[in-house]
Every structure is written in C-alpha cells, then in structure tokens.
C-alpha cells in the first residue's frame, strides 16, 4: 500500500467524517486561490503543513515523499514566467516575471498542501460511496472505485515481476535491465488487460452499473470540529488581509 494511503487508513483522523475534513482542506484551498499570493498563500501553506505534520500525523519524510512529485510540475510551470521572447535576444530573462513566478509557485504549493491534507486523512473508500449524495453519476463512482482497486493489484504485480527478474539477475547490466523493464511492462499489461476483462464480465453478470453498494460506518459531523475549522479559516483570511 502506498505511504499516503497507509497514513489515511491508520492516521488519527481516520474515523472522522469525510465532510469535516473536506470542509477544512477545501476551505483552505479556497483561501489559497482567492487570497493574495503574499501573504495569503504563505499563511495557507504554513497552516496546511502544520496540520499535516501535527494532527494528521503524516511526518516530515512522508510529506516530502508525497510532495516531491507534484512539486516538479510546480517548478516546471513557474520557470517559463521568468523568460520572455523578443528583443535583441530570442529568449531573455524578464525581471518582471519573478513576481509572477513566485506568486504561481506560492499558490500552487499551498494548494498542493491542502489537497495532501485531505488525501492523507481520508481514504478513498470513505469518499467514493458518499459521492452519490453530491449528484455524481453512479457509473462514474463505480469506475473510479474499480480503477482505485486495480492500482493496488498492478503495484503488487509489478513488485512480483521485478522480484522474479532480480532473482534471475535481470538487472546485472544496463542491457539486461532494459530488456527486463520491457518484459515487465509487457507482463503487467497482459495481466492488467486480462484482469480488467474478467472484472467487466463479473460486473455485467452481477448488476447494472451503479448497483454496487457498500455499508458505511455510522459517523456524525462534529460541531466542535466544524466550529474550529470556521475559526481557523476566519483567522487565515484576517491575517492575510490585514498583513
């Protein structure tokens, strides 16, 4: 199981209602988008990071591991704003783009931390069944759930194939490593295609799309948690506007 899913399933907020965590995470996300980049995005980012490292129990290493991939896209998206086209040189550094690049990177980083706050505290198995109440088509929810389950099966299959290839010295040189990776991709594709076909046949024999139902645990929204969230969001807005 990936580290983020493991934390979501075993973390301190595992048994809280998903609506509470959605109000907190997406409320902060709205603040990151609506408030000025400075100091709004910085305040939101600090608050989201503090919640992740504190009450959510993610930990610094897991936070860095979960954020390093998306942060690559943030950096790649902000770098072009530092350059401009035209003039004596075809491409030149634009001093006016520094502010825009920092603003984009700040907003994107704060938004990323807000999304990680929801993902690291709310398992997808708790979220998908409740999407019916929000008007999401049942077929879309079922497809999303099946794709989510297939990811774990594919990860297990990849690990098994890689272990078998390593046991046969499939990575002893660059040439054998390339051949092993190609064979691994082919084996995983065939396995995934066959499993998806069997799953489709099984679902077609059981029920119509959207007929799958799961039993959800009895959970109530905590008024104290929602009140604390409202106070926190109000404090973030106040500090960002008055600073």
Short mmCIF file of C-alpha atoms in Angstrom, two decimals:
data_model
loop_
_atom_site.label_atom_id
_atom_site.label_comp_id
_atom_site.label_asym_id
_atom_site.label_seq_id
_atom_site.Cartn_x
_atom_site.Cartn_y
_atom_site.Cartn_z
CA UNK A 1 0.00 0.00 0.00
CA UNK A 2 1.40 3.47 -0.86
CA UNK A 3 2.52 5.54 2.11
CA UNK A 4 -0.19 8.19 1.67
CA UNK A 5 -2.97 5.59 1.61
CA UNK A 6 -1.47 3.86 4.62
CA UNK A 7 -1.49 7.10 6.61
CA UNK A 8 -5.07 7.83 5.53
CA UNK A 9 -6.21 4.39 6.71
CA UNK A 10 -4.30 4.38 10.01
CA UNK A 11 -3.98 8.06 10.90
CA UNK A 12 -5.50 9.88 13.87
CA UNK A 13 -8.33 11.34 11.74
CA UNK A 14 -9.25 8.01 10.14
CA UNK A 15 -12.64 7.78 11.87
CA UNK A 16 -13.67 11.39 11.41
CA UNK A 17 -16.46 12.15 8.97
CA UNK A 18 -15.09 12.89 5.48
CA UNK A 19 -17.26 16.01 5.34
CA UNK A 20 -15.36 17.56 8.23
CA UNK A 21 -12.00 17.00 6.56
CA UNK A 22 -13.37 18.21 3.23
CA UNK A 23 -14.56 21.48 4.76
CA UNK A 24 -11.15 22.03 6.33
CA UNK A 25 -8.99 21.06 3.35
CA UNK A 26 -11.08 22.62 0.59
CA UNK A 27 -11.78 25.68 2.72
CA UNK A 28 -8.04 26.25 2.95
CA UNK A 29 -7.78 25.53 -0.78
CA UNK A 30 -10.33 28.24 -1.48
CA UNK A 31 -8.32 30.65 0.65
CA UNK A 32 -5.15 29.78 -1.26
CA UNK A 33 -6.85 30.58 -4.55
CA UNK A 34 -8.86 33.64 -3.51
CA UNK A 35 -6.47 35.46 -1.19
CA UNK A 36 -3.46 37.47 -2.41
CA UNK A 37 -0.37 35.35 -3.07
CA UNK A 38 1.50 37.23 -0.36
CA UNK A 39 0.87 36.66 2.44
CA UNK A 40 -2.26 34.61 1.73
CA UNK A 41 -0.62 31.64 0.03
CA UNK A 42 2.20 31.59 2.58
CA UNK A 43 -0.23 31.61 5.52
CA UNK A 44 -2.36 28.85 3.99
CA UNK A 45 0.72 26.76 3.21
CA UNK A 46 2.07 27.09 6.75
CA UNK A 47 -1.31 26.17 8.27
CA UNK A 48 -1.78 23.16 5.97
CA UNK A 49 1.77 21.94 6.62
CA UNK A 50 1.30 22.33 10.37
CA UNK A 51 -1.91 20.30 10.23
CA UNK A 52 -0.23 17.61 8.17
CA UNK A 53 2.76 17.30 10.46
CA UNK A 54 0.71 17.67 13.65
CA UNK A 55 -2.88 16.39 13.96
CA UNK A 56 -2.82 14.44 10.68
CA UNK A 57 0.36 12.59 11.72
CA UNK A 58 1.90 12.44 8.25
CA UNK A 59 5.51 13.06 9.29
CA UNK A 60 8.22 15.09 7.52
CA UNK A 61 9.62 12.23 5.43
CA UNK A 62 6.25 11.11 4.14
CA UNK A 63 5.25 14.68 3.43
CA UNK A 64 8.38 15.28 1.36
CA UNK A 65 7.91 11.98 -0.43
CA UNK A 66 4.29 12.77 -1.27
CA UNK A 67 5.00 16.36 -2.37
CA UNK A 68 8.21 15.95 -4.35
CA UNK A 69 6.49 14.60 -7.48
CA UNK A 70 3.85 17.35 -7.80
CA UNK A 71 6.43 19.97 -6.87
CA UNK A 72 8.34 19.12 -10.04
CA UNK A 73 5.30 20.22 -12.06
CA UNK A 74 5.03 23.38 -9.96
CA UNK A 75 8.64 24.31 -10.71
CA UNK A 76 8.30 23.45 -14.40
CA UNK A 77 5.16 25.56 -14.62
CA UNK A 78 6.73 28.57 -12.89
CA UNK A 79 10.08 28.65 -14.70
CA UNK A 80 8.71 29.84 -18.10
CA UNK A 81 7.39 33.01 -16.41
CA UNK A 82 10.98 34.08 -15.77
CA UNK A 83 11.68 34.41 -19.50
CA UNK A 84 10.25 36.47 -22.32
CA UNK A 85 10.51 36.27 -26.10
CA UNK A 86 11.57 39.04 -28.44
CA UNK A 87 14.08 41.87 -28.39
CA UNK A 88 17.76 41.59 -29.29
CA UNK A 89 17.87 38.06 -27.92
CA UNK A 90 15.33 35.47 -28.85
CA UNK A 91 14.92 34.41 -25.20
CA UNK A 92 15.84 36.66 -22.29
CA UNK A 93 15.30 36.85 -18.58
CA UNK A 94 12.38 39.07 -17.62
CA UNK A 95 12.76 40.75 -14.21
CA UNK A 96 9.03 41.47 -14.17
CA UNK A 97 8.32 37.74 -14.34
CA UNK A 98 9.94 36.99 -11.00
CA UNK A 99 6.89 38.18 -9.10
CA UNK A 100 4.51 36.22 -11.30
CA UNK A 101 6.61 33.07 -10.97
CA UNK A 102 6.77 33.38 -7.18
CA UNK A 103 3.03 34.04 -6.99
CA UNK A 104 2.25 30.99 -9.12
CA UNK A 105 4.63 28.76 -7.16
CA UNK A 106 3.25 30.01 -3.85
CA UNK A 107 -0.38 29.42 -4.78
CA UNK A 108 0.36 26.03 -6.30
CA UNK A 109 2.39 24.87 -3.29
CA UNK A 110 -0.29 25.99 -0.85
CA UNK A 111 -2.99 24.30 -2.92
CA UNK A 112 -0.91 21.12 -3.09
CA UNK A 113 -0.56 21.02 0.70
CA UNK A 114 -4.32 21.49 1.07
CA UNK A 115 -5.01 18.57 -1.25
CA UNK A 116 -2.47 16.44 0.59
CA UNK A 117 -4.24 17.31 3.83
CA UNK A 118 -7.43 15.74 2.50
CA UNK A 119 -5.72 12.80 0.79
CA UNK A 120 -3.59 11.93 3.84
CA UNK A 121 -6.56 11.88 6.21
CA UNK A 122 -9.43 10.49 4.11
CA UNK A 123 -9.28 7.06 2.45
CA UNK A 124 -10.87 6.95 -0.97
CA UNK A 125 -13.04 4.07 0.23
CA UNK A 126 -14.77 6.53 2.58
CA UNK A 127 -15.15 9.21 -0.06
CA UNK A 128 -16.46 7.37 -3.11
CA UNK A 129 -19.67 5.93 -1.59
CA UNK A 130 -20.68 9.40 -0.40
CA UNK A 131 -20.34 10.98 -3.84
CA UNK A 132 -23.79 9.65 -4.76
CA UNK A 133 -25.30 12.19 -2.38
CA UNK A 134 -23.50 15.01 -4.18
CA UNK A 135 -25.08 14.13 -7.51
CA UNK A 136 -22.15 12.29 -9.09
CA UNK A 137 -23.44 9.61 -11.52
CA UNK A 138 -23.24 6.12 -10.01
CA UNK A 139 -21.41 4.73 -13.05
CA UNK A 140 -18.63 7.31 -12.62
CA UNK A 141 -18.26 6.42 -8.95
CA UNK A 142 -18.08 2.70 -9.73
CA UNK A 143 -15.44 3.22 -12.43
CA UNK A 144 -13.37 5.36 -10.07
CA UNK A 145 -13.58 2.69 -7.38
CA UNK A 146 -12.55 -0.07 -9.78
CA UNK A 147 -9.60 1.94 -11.06
CA UNK A 148 -8.51 2.62 -7.48
CA UNK A 149 -8.61 -1.10 -6.64
CA UNK A 150 -6.81 -2.02 -9.83
CA UNK A 151 -3.91 0.27 -8.92
CA UNK A 152 -3.06 -1.85 -5.88
CA UNK A 153 -3.29 -5.04 -7.91
CA UNK A 154 -0.98 -3.62 -10.54
CA UNK A 155 1.52 -2.44 -7.92
CA UNK A 156 1.58 -5.93 -6.41
CA UNK A 157 2.02 -7.45 -9.88
CA UNK A 158 4.88 -5.07 -10.71
CA UNK A 159 6.64 -5.88 -7.43
CA UNK A 160 6.27 -9.64 -8.03
CA UNK A 161 7.60 -9.46 -11.60
CA UNK A 162 10.50 -7.25 -10.57
CA UNK A 163 11.44 -9.60 -7.72
CA UNK A 164 11.38 -12.57 -10.10
CA UNK A 165 13.57 -10.74 -12.63
CA UNK A 166 16.01 -9.64 -9.92
CA UNK A 167 16.27 -13.24 -8.72
CA UNK A 168 17.30 -14.24 -12.25
CA UNK A 169 19.95 -11.49 -12.41
CA UNK A 170 17.85 -9.47 -14.80
CA UNK A 171 19.41 -6.18 -13.65
CA UNK A 172 23.09 -7.12 -13.62
CA UNK A 173 23.87 -4.75 -16.50
CA UNK A 174 22.26 -1.91 -18.41
CA UNK A 175 21.46 -4.17 -21.37
CA UNK A 176 19.70 -6.80 -19.27
CA UNK A 177 17.96 -4.07 -17.24
CA UNK A 178 16.42 -2.57 -20.38
CA UNK A 179 15.27 -6.00 -21.51
CA UNK A 180 13.85 -6.75 -18.06
CA UNK A 181 11.93 -3.47 -17.92
CA UNK A 182 10.45 -4.16 -21.36
CA UNK A 183 9.43 -7.65 -20.28
CA UNK A 184 7.99 -6.29 -17.07
CA UNK A 185 5.85 -3.78 -18.96
CA UNK A 186 4.55 -6.50 -21.27
CA UNK A 187 3.74 -8.90 -18.44
CA UNK A 188 1.95 -6.23 -16.42
CA UNK A 189 -0.05 -5.06 -19.44
CA UNK A 190 -1.24 -8.57 -20.25
CA UNK A 191 -2.12 -9.22 -16.61
CA UNK A 192 -3.99 -5.93 -16.26
CA UNK A 193 -5.90 -6.46 -19.50
CA UNK A 194 -6.94 -9.98 -18.51
CA UNK A 195 -7.97 -8.92 -15.00
CA UNK A 196 -9.97 -5.96 -16.33
CA UNK A 197 -11.79 -8.23 -18.79
CA UNK A 198 -12.71 -10.72 -16.07
CA UNK A 199 -13.83 -7.91 -13.77
CA UNK A 200 -16.03 -6.47 -16.52
CA UNK A 201 -17.65 -9.85 -17.11
CA UNK A 202 -18.24 -10.34 -13.38
CA UNK A 203 -19.86 -6.92 -13.00
CA UNK A 204 -22.03 -7.48 -16.06
CA UNK A 205 -23.36 -10.72 -14.55
CA UNK A 206 -23.99 -9.23 -11.11
CA UNK A 207 -25.77 -5.92 -11.64
CA UNK A 208 -26.14 -2.77 -13.64
CA UNK A 209 -23.53 -0.02 -13.25
CA UNK A 210 -24.25 1.88 -10.07
CA UNK A 211 -25.87 -1.09 -8.30
CA UNK A 212 -22.81 -1.84 -6.15
CA UNK A 213 -23.45 -0.80 -2.58
CA UNK A 214 -21.21 -0.83 0.46
CA UNK A 215 -22.06 -0.40 4.11
CA UNK A 216 -20.67 2.76 5.62
CA UNK A 217 -19.91 3.15 9.32
CA UNK A 218 -22.20 5.40 11.31
CA UNK A 219 -20.48 8.79 11.53
CA UNK A 220 -21.75 12.16 12.62
CA UNK A 221 -20.42 15.58 11.84
CA UNK A 222 -18.63 17.08 14.81
CA UNK A 223 -19.92 20.57 15.54
CA UNK A 224 -16.81 21.32 17.56
CA UNK A 225 -14.55 20.38 14.63
CA UNK A 226 -16.60 22.44 12.17
CA UNK A 227 -16.61 25.41 14.55
CA UNK A 228 -12.84 25.14 14.94
CA UNK A 229 -12.50 24.97 11.16
CA UNK A 230 -14.60 28.12 10.75
CA UNK A 231 -12.47 29.97 13.31
CA UNK A 232 -9.26 28.81 11.63
CA UNK A 233 -10.43 29.89 8.16
CA UNK A 234 -11.55 33.25 9.52
CA UNK A 235 -8.16 33.72 11.16
CA UNK A 236 -6.36 32.87 7.91
CA UNK A 237 -8.46 35.38 5.97
CA UNK A 238 -7.98 38.08 8.61
CA UNK A 239 -4.21 37.65 8.83
CA UNK A 240 -3.87 37.57 5.04
CA UNK A 241 -5.95 40.71 4.51
CA UNK A 242 -4.57 42.81 7.36
CA UNK A 243 -0.91 41.83 6.98
#
